[in-house]
Amino acid sequence: MRVSLFITCLADQLYPEVGESVVRLLHRYGCEVDFPELQTCCGQPAYNSGYQDEAREVARNWIRAFEHSDYVVSPSGSCTGMVHHYYPSLFENEPEWKAKAERLIEKTYEFSQFMVNVLGIKDLAAEFPEKVTYHPSCHAMRLLGVREEPGTLLAHVKGLELIDLPYKEDCCGFGGTFAVKMADMSEAMVCEKAANVCSTNASVLVGTDMGCLMNIGGRLNKENKPVRVMHLAQLLEEGVKRGELAGRK
């Protein structure tokens, strides 16, 4: 199976190790992964700021980068949600580009969606004996409908104790440009989210979007809270390595 990695701006610039974990896990299950170098931003920041013409031009470039891919997989529900939810309306008056966007939507997935719903993988034989809590990002949950997939993968990790995050569906306050435009409100929201994470006594916070994890992790770090922040792909890859090590003993 041929898969193209849509890395996203945040992962590419700040968290490349997340993309590496995704690639290694896909390789583990027989996927041939390529990286279209034409890819840039999906256009979400411009779109959310009201610059639809600029967002449309960026989106055209994204479509050009991936239009010949068999599958597109991303470690971000937010950016994948932008493609799925907003591209059709963005090209409402351009039938040719709208058709291209809709064809791409059918083969573009967030990482956990692809693992569970396309590859049919639920149990990676991973081992991660720690207390973990999961933050569902707004866009993955509300735009893409990613609700069960991350939990399904975590439930099959040996030794992992998944602790429910209080008010888990509340936004962390990042929201991309929202955190810049409404800084005081954003800070209040992330303080509340960090407090809820700490209330679980989990040693690890896991999620599917680095925007949320960067925001919550930054607050936890500022408060000197000993909580490790990980993308789901990172946790699973580390768990696979732990499982293999345990099997060799």
Short mmCIF file of C-alpha atoms in Angstrom, two decimals:
data_model
loop_
_atom_site.label_atom_id
_atom_site.label_comp_id
_atom_site.label_asym_id
_atom_site.label_seq_id
_atom_site.Cartn_x
_atom_site.Cartn_y
_atom_site.Cartn_z
CA MET A 1 0.00 0.00 0.00
CA ARG A 2 1.42 3.39 -1.03
CA VAL A 3 0.96 6.23 1.44
CA SER A 4 1.98 9.88 1.20
CA LEU A 5 2.84 11.63 4.46
CA PHE A 6 1.19 15.01 4.98
CA ILE A 7 3.48 16.26 7.72
CA THR A 8 1.75 19.64 8.55
CA CYS A 9 3.57 22.88 9.38
CA LEU A 10 3.82 22.33 13.14
CA ALA A 11 5.19 18.81 12.91
CA ASP A 12 7.59 19.72 10.11
CA GLN A 13 9.01 22.79 11.83
CA LEU A 14 8.81 21.88 15.52
CA TYR A 15 8.06 18.18 16.00
CA PRO A 16 9.62 16.19 13.13
CA GLU A 17 9.97 13.18 15.45
CA VAL A 18 6.17 12.79 15.28
CA GLY A 19 6.32 12.32 11.52
CA GLU A 20 9.18 9.85 11.96
CA SER A 21 7.07 7.77 14.35
CA VAL A 22 4.18 7.75 11.88
CA VAL A 23 6.45 6.61 9.05
CA ARG A 24 8.07 3.85 11.08
CA LEU A 25 4.70 2.49 12.21
CA LEU A 26 3.34 2.57 8.65
CA HIS A 27 6.47 0.76 7.42
CA ARG A 28 5.92 -1.85 10.13
CA TYR A 29 2.59 -2.74 8.54
CA GLY A 30 3.83 -2.93 4.99
CA CYS A 31 3.13 0.58 3.73
CA GLU A 32 5.44 2.23 1.24
CA VAL A 33 5.66 5.86 2.37
CA ASP A 34 6.64 8.85 0.24
CA PHE A 35 6.94 12.54 1.05
CA PRO A 36 5.72 14.92 -1.68
CA GLU A 37 8.12 17.84 -1.40
CA LEU A 38 5.67 20.22 -3.07
CA GLN A 39 3.51 20.19 0.06
CA THR A 40 3.31 23.28 2.23
CA CYS A 41 0.50 24.52 4.48
CA CYS A 42 -3.08 23.30 4.03
CA GLY A 43 -4.30 26.91 4.21
CA GLN A 44 -6.04 26.74 7.57
CA PRO A 45 -4.39 29.80 9.23
CA ALA A 46 -5.28 32.04 6.28
CA TYR A 47 -8.80 30.61 6.06
CA ASN A 48 -9.46 31.09 9.79
CA SER A 49 -8.23 34.68 9.52
CA GLY A 50 -10.67 35.51 6.73
CA TYR A 51 -8.19 35.46 3.84
CA GLN A 52 -10.12 33.08 1.61
CA ASP A 53 -8.39 33.98 -1.67
CA GLU A 54 -4.98 33.35 -0.13
CA ALA A 55 -6.21 30.14 1.51
CA ARG A 56 -7.56 28.98 -1.84
CA GLU A 57 -4.19 29.46 -3.52
CA VAL A 58 -2.41 27.53 -0.78
CA ALA A 59 -5.04 24.80 -1.01
CA ARG A 60 -4.45 24.49 -4.76
CA ASN A 61 -0.78 23.84 -4.07
CA TRP A 62 -1.71 21.21 -1.48
CA ILE A 63 -3.97 19.47 -3.99
CA ARG A 64 -1.22 19.51 -6.62
CA ALA A 65 1.17 17.93 -4.13
CA PHE A 66 -1.09 15.00 -3.29
CA GLU A 67 -3.48 14.51 -6.22
CA HIS A 68 -1.60 11.44 -7.48
CA SER A 69 -1.24 9.79 -4.05
CA ASP A 70 -3.01 6.52 -3.30
CA TYR A 71 -3.53 7.51 0.34
CA VAL A 72 -2.63 10.62 2.34
CA VAL A 73 -1.97 10.23 6.08
CA SER A 74 -1.36 13.02 8.57
CA PRO A 75 -0.53 13.20 12.30
CA SER A 76 -3.08 16.02 12.64
CA GLY A 77 -6.84 15.89 12.89
CA SER A 78 -6.92 19.67 12.57
CA CYS A 79 -5.18 19.91 9.19
CA THR A 80 -6.95 16.80 7.90
CA GLY A 81 -10.21 18.37 9.05
CA MET A 82 -9.40 21.50 7.05
CA VAL A 83 -9.14 19.41 3.89
CA HIS A 84 -12.26 17.36 4.58
CA HIS A 85 -14.53 20.06 5.91
CA TYR A 86 -13.56 23.30 4.17
CA TYR A 87 -11.99 22.49 0.81
CA PRO A 88 -15.34 21.73 -0.93
CA SER A 89 -16.81 25.10 0.09
CA LEU A 90 -13.53 26.88 -0.62
CA PHE A 91 -13.79 25.74 -4.25
CA GLU A 92 -17.57 25.99 -4.51
CA ASN A 93 -17.31 28.22 -7.59
CA GLU A 94 -14.48 26.27 -9.23
CA PRO A 95 -15.90 22.89 -10.30
CA GLU A 96 -12.61 21.46 -11.55
CA TRP A 97 -10.77 22.17 -8.29
CA LYS A 98 -13.74 21.13 -6.19
CA ALA A 99 -13.77 17.75 -7.96
CA LYS A 100 -10.04 17.34 -7.34
CA ALA A 101 -10.52 18.22 -3.68
CA GLU A 102 -13.36 15.74 -3.27
CA ARG A 103 -11.31 12.93 -4.83
CA LEU A 104 -8.49 13.69 -2.38
CA ILE A 105 -10.85 13.82 0.60
CA GLU A 106 -11.83 10.21 -0.05
CA LYS A 107 -8.24 9.06 0.48
CA THR A 108 -7.00 11.49 3.15
CA TYR A 109 -6.90 10.28 6.76
CA GLU A 110 -5.74 11.28 10.22
CA PHE A 111 -3.19 8.75 11.55
CA SER A 112 -5.44 6.81 13.97
CA GLN A 113 -8.26 6.73 11.39
CA PHE A 114 -5.95 5.14 8.87
CA MET A 115 -4.52 2.59 11.29
CA VAL A 116 -7.90 1.38 12.56
CA ASN A 117 -10.28 1.92 9.64
CA VAL A 118 -8.05 1.31 6.62
CA LEU A 119 -5.27 -1.00 7.79
CA GLY A 120 -7.56 -2.71 10.31
CA ILE A 121 -4.86 -2.53 13.00
CA LYS A 122 -5.98 -2.29 16.61
CA ASP A 123 -3.33 -4.20 18.52
CA LEU A 124 0.28 -3.27 17.77
CA ALA A 125 1.68 -5.63 20.44
CA ALA A 126 2.81 -2.51 22.26
CA GLU A 127 3.66 -2.29 25.94
CA PHE A 128 3.49 0.94 27.93
CA PRO A 129 3.01 0.38 31.69
CA GLU A 130 2.09 3.93 32.69
CA LYS A 131 -0.96 6.00 33.60
CA VAL A 132 -2.08 7.90 30.51
CA THR A 133 -4.81 10.45 29.86
CA TYR A 134 -6.06 11.42 26.39
CA HIS A 135 -7.05 14.87 25.11
CA PRO A 136 -9.35 14.74 22.05
CA SER A 137 -8.67 17.73 19.82
CA CYS A 138 -11.69 19.77 18.74
CA HIS A 139 -11.09 19.50 15.00
CA ALA A 140 -10.34 15.78 14.99
CA MET A 141 -13.42 15.11 17.06
CA ARG A 142 -15.88 17.58 15.57
CA LEU A 143 -14.75 18.01 11.95
CA LEU A 144 -13.50 14.49 11.28
CA GLY A 145 -15.54 12.47 13.78
CA VAL A 146 -12.42 10.85 15.26
CA ARG A 147 -13.76 9.59 18.56
CA GLU A 148 -13.17 5.87 19.00
CA GLU A 149 -10.00 5.23 17.01
CA PRO A 150 -7.37 6.65 19.42
CA GLY A 151 -9.03 4.93 22.37
CA THR A 152 -9.16 1.66 20.46
CA LEU A 153 -5.42 1.76 19.83
CA LEU A 154 -4.64 2.74 23.43
CA ALA A 155 -6.93 0.05 24.85
CA HIS A 156 -4.78 -2.65 23.24
CA VAL A 157 -1.50 -1.39 24.72
CA LYS A 158 -0.34 -3.82 27.39
CA GLY A 159 0.07 -2.32 30.85
CA LEU A 160 -1.34 1.07 29.88
CA GLU A 161 -3.88 2.48 32.34
CA LEU A 162 -6.08 4.96 30.47
CA ILE A 163 -7.57 7.53 32.83
CA ASP A 164 -10.51 9.57 31.64
CA LEU A 165 -9.72 13.30 31.37
CA PRO A 166 -12.34 15.48 33.13
CA TYR A 167 -14.17 17.77 30.70
CA LYS A 168 -12.13 16.18 27.94
CA GLU A 169 -14.23 17.66 25.14
CA ASP A 170 -13.53 21.22 26.27
CA CYS A 171 -11.12 23.12 24.02
CA CYS A 172 -7.56 23.59 25.29
CA GLY A 173 -7.58 27.21 24.13
CA PHE A 174 -5.12 26.90 21.25
CA GLY A 175 -7.30 27.10 18.15
CA GLY A 176 -4.41 28.30 15.99
CA THR A 177 -4.94 32.03 15.46
CA PHE A 178 -7.43 32.14 18.35
CA ALA A 179 -4.55 31.88 20.83
CA VAL A 180 -3.05 35.03 19.29
CA LYS A 181 -6.24 37.04 18.83
CA MET A 182 -7.78 36.14 22.20
CA ALA A 183 -4.69 35.56 24.32
CA ASP A 184 -6.27 36.15 27.74
CA MET A 185 -9.18 33.82 27.07
CA SER A 186 -6.84 31.23 25.57
CA GLU A 187 -4.64 31.32 28.67
CA ALA A 188 -7.62 30.82 30.97
CA MET A 189 -8.74 27.82 28.92
CA VAL A 190 -5.34 26.13 28.88
CA CYS A 191 -4.90 26.71 32.63
CA GLU A 192 -8.16 24.86 33.19
CA LYS A 193 -7.15 22.07 30.83
CA ALA A 194 -3.75 21.68 32.52
CA ALA A 195 -5.44 21.49 35.92
CA ASN A 196 -7.74 18.76 34.64
CA VAL A 197 -4.77 16.82 33.27
CA CYS A 198 -2.98 17.05 36.62
CA SER A 199 -6.10 15.91 38.48
CA THR A 200 -5.84 12.50 36.77
CA ASN A 201 -2.37 11.86 38.26
CA ALA A 202 -1.38 10.51 34.84
CA SER A 203 2.30 10.51 33.98
CA VAL A 204 1.58 10.97 30.26
CA LEU A 205 -0.77 13.18 28.26
CA VAL A 206 -1.42 11.88 24.76
CA GLY A 207 -3.26 13.42 21.81
CA THR A 208 -3.51 13.47 18.02
CA ASP A 209 -2.75 17.14 17.32
CA MET A 210 0.54 18.85 18.08
CA GLY A 211 -1.12 22.27 18.29
CA CYS A 212 -3.12 21.18 21.32
CA LEU A 213 -0.21 19.25 22.81
CA MET A 214 2.17 22.18 22.33
CA ASN A 215 -0.29 24.47 24.08
CA ILE A 216 -1.09 22.18 27.01
CA GLY A 217 2.50 21.01 27.30
CA GLY A 218 3.71 24.60 27.44
CA ARG A 219 1.37 25.34 30.33
CA LEU A 220 2.34 22.18 32.19
CA ASN A 221 6.00 23.04 31.72
CA LYS A 222 5.44 26.59 32.98
CA GLU A 223 3.84 25.16 36.11
CA ASN A 224 6.67 22.61 36.50
CA LYS A 225 4.25 19.68 36.32
CA PRO A 226 5.92 16.30 35.72
CA VAL A 227 3.64 15.21 32.89
CA ARG A 228 5.15 13.85 29.68
CA VAL A 229 3.35 15.05 26.53
CA MET A 230 3.28 12.70 23.52
CA HIS A 231 1.58 12.35 20.17
CA LEU A 232 -0.32 9.07 19.85
CA ALA A 233 2.12 7.84 17.19
CA GLN A 234 5.08 8.47 19.50
CA LEU A 235 3.49 6.57 22.36
CA LEU A 236 2.61 3.62 20.13
CA GLU A 237 6.07 3.47 18.60
CA GLU A 238 7.74 3.57 22.00
CA GLY A 239 5.29 0.94 23.19
CA VAL A 240 6.15 -1.31 20.25
CA LYS A 241 9.85 -1.04 21.12
CA ARG A 242 9.12 -1.85 24.77
CA GLY A 243 7.02 -4.82 23.69
CA GLU A 244 9.77 -6.16 21.46
CA LEU A 245 12.34 -5.73 24.22
CA ALA A 246 10.13 -7.57 26.70
CA GLY A 247 9.64 -10.37 24.19
CA ARG A 248 13.39 -10.87 23.84
CA LYS A 249 13.94 -11.25 27.57
#
